[in-house]
CSV table of C-alpha atoms and ligand atoms in Angstrom, one decimal:
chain,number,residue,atom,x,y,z
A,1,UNK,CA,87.3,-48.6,1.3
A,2,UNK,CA,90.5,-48.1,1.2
A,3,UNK,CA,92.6,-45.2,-1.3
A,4,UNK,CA,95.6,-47.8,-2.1
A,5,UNK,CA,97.9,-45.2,-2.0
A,6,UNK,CA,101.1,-45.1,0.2
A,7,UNK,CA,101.4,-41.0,-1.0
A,8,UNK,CA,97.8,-40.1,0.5
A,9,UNK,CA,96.7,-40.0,3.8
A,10,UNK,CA,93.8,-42.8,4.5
A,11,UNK,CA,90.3,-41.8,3.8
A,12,UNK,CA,88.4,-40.4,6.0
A,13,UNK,CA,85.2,-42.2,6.6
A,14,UNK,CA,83.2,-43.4,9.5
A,15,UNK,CA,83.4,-47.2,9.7
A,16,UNK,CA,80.2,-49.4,8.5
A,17,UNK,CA,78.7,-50.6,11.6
A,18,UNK,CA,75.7,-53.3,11.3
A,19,UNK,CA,73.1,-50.8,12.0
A,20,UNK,CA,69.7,-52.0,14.4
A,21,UNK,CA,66.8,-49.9,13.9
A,22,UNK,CA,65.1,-49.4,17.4
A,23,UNK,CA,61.6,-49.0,15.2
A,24,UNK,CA,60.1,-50.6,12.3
A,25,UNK,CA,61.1,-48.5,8.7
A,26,UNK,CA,57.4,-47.2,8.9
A,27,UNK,CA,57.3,-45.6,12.4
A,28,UNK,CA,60.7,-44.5,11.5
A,29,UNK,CA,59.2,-42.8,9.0
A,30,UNK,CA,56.8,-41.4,10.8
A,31,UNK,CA,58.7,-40.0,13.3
A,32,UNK,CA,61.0,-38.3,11.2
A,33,UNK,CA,57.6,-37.0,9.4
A,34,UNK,CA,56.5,-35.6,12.4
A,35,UNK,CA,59.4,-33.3,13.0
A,36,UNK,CA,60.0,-31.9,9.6
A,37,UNK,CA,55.6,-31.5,9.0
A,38,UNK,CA,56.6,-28.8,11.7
A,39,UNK,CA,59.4,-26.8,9.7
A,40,UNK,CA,57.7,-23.5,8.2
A,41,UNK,CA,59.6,-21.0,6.4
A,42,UNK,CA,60.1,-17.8,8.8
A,43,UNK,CA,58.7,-14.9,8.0
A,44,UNK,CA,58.9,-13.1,11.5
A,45,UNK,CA,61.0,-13.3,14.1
A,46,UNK,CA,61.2,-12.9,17.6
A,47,UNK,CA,63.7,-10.0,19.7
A,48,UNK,CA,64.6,-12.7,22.5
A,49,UNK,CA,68.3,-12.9,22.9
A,50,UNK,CA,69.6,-16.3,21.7
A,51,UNK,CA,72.9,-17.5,23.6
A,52,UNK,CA,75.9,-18.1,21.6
A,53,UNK,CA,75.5,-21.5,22.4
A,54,UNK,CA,72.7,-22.4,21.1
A,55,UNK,CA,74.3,-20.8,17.5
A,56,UNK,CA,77.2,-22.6,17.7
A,57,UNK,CA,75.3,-25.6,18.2
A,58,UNK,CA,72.7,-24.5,15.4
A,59,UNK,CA,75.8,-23.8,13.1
A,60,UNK,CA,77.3,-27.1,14.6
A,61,UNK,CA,74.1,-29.0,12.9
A,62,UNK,CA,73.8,-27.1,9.6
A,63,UNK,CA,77.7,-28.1,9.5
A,64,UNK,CA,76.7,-31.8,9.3
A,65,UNK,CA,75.1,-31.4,5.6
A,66,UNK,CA,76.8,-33.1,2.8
A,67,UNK,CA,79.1,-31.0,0.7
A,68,UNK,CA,81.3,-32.4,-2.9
A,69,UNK,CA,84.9,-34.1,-2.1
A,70,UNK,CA,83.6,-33.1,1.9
A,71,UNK,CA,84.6,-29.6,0.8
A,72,UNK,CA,82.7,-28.2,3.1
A,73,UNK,CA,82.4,-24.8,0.9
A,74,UNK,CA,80.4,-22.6,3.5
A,75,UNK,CA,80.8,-19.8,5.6
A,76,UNK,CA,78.7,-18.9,9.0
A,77,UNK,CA,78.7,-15.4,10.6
A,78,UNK,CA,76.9,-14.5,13.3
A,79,UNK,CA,75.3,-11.0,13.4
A,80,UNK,CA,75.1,-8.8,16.4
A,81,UNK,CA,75.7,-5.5,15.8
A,82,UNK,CA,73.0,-3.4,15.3
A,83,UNK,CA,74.7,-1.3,13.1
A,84,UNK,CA,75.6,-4.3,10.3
A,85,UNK,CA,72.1,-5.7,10.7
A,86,UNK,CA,70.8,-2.8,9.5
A,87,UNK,CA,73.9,-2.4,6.3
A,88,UNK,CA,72.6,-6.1,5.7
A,89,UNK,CA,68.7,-5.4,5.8
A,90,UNK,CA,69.6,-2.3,3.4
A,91,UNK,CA,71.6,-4.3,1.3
A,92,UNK,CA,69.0,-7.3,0.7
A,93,UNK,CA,65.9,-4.7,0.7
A,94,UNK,CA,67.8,-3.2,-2.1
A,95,UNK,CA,68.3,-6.6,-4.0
A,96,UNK,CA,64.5,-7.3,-3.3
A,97,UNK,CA,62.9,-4.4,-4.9
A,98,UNK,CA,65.0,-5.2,-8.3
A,99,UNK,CA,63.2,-8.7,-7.9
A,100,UNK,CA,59.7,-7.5,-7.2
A,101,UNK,CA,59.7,-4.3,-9.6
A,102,UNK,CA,61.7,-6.3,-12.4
A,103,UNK,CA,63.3,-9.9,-12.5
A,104,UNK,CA,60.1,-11.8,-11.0
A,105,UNK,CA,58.0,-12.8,-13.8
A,106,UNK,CA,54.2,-12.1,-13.3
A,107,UNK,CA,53.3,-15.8,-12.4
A,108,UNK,CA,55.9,-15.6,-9.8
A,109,UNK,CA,54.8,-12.5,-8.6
A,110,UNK,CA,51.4,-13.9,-9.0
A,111,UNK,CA,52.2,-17.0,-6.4
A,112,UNK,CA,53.7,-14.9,-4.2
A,113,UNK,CA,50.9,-13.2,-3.3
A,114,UNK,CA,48.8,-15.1,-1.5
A,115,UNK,CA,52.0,-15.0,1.2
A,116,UNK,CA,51.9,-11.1,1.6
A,117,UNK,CA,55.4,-11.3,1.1
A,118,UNK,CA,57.0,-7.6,-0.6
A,119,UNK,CA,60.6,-6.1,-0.1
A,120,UNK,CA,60.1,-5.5,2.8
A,121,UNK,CA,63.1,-7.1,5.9
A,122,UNK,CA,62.0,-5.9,8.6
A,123,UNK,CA,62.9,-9.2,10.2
A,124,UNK,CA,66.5,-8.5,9.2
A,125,UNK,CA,66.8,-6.0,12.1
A,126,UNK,CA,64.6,-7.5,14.7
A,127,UNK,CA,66.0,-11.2,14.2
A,128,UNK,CA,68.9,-11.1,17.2
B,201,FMN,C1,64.0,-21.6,-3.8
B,201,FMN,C2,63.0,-21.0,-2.9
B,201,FMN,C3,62.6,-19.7,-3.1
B,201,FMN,C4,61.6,-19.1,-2.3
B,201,FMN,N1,61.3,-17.8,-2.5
B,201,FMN,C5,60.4,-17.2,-1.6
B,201,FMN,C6,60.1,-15.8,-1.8
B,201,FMN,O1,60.6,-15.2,-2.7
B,201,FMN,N2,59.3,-15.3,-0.9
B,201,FMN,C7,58.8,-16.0,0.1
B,201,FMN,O2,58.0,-15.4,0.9
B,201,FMN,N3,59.0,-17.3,0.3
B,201,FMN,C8,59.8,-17.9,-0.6
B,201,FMN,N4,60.1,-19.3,-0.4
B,201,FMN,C9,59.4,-20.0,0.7
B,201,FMN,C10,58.2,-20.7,0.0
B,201,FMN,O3,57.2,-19.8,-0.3
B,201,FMN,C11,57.7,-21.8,1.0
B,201,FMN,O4,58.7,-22.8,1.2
B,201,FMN,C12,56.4,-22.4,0.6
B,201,FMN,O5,55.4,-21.4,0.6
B,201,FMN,C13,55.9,-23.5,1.6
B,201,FMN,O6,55.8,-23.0,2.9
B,201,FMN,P1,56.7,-23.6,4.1
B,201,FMN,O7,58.1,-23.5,3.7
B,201,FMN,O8,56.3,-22.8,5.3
B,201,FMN,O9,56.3,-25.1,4.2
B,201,FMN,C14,61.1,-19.9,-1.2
B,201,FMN,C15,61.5,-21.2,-1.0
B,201,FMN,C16,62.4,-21.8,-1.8
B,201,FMN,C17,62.9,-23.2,-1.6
């Protein structure tokens, strides 16, 4: 694919390549089943330190998702001190108690439930 224009800079885009499956479209499928079965939304946290490695590689990932014209329109901070976790937790605890004492509808609320999920972010201070 090409732009045609001698005012623009080429496209950028990773060249087609004939592409060989190393497995069948099935176990391919599988596979990939088997690794997102095990994704769970987080709901508690653990204290251990986490190397800033390992974020910028998390970060790195999440910075692979498809975005409109490649726009890339995100932001990632990464939150260490103790003093902003807890601005943020008291922030979002705040926004949470509107939802659960007014904006959730009862049916929401009523779903919810079974999760044991409230206002409460703890997790917002403990997460490191
Ligand atoms: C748009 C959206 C809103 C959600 N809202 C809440 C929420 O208010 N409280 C909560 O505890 N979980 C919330 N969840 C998580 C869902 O409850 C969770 O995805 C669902 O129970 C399935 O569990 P799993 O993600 O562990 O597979 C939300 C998920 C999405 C995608």
């Amino acid at each position: 694919m090409s732009n045609n224009r001698a005012d623009l800079p080429p496209l950028c885009t990773v060249p087609y390549s004939p592409y060989k499956p190393p497995h069948s479209p099935l176990v391919a499928a599988q596979r990939f089943y088997d690794i997102m079965r095990q994704r769970r939304s987080v709901r508690f946290f653990s204290d251990a330190p986490v190397s800033e490695e390992v974020i910028r590689t998390i970060v790195a990932a999440a910075g692979t998702a498809p975005s409109g014209a490649n726009k890339q329109p995100w932001r990632f901070v990464a939150v260490r001190d103790p003093a902003v976790k807890k601005e943020i937790r008291t922030a979002a605890e705040f926004e949470e108690r509107e939802f659960y004492d007014r904006r959730a509808s009862p049916q929401w609320l009523a779903d919810l439930a079974p999760l044991g999920t409230d206002w409460n972010k703890e997790y917002l201070e403990i997460a490191p």
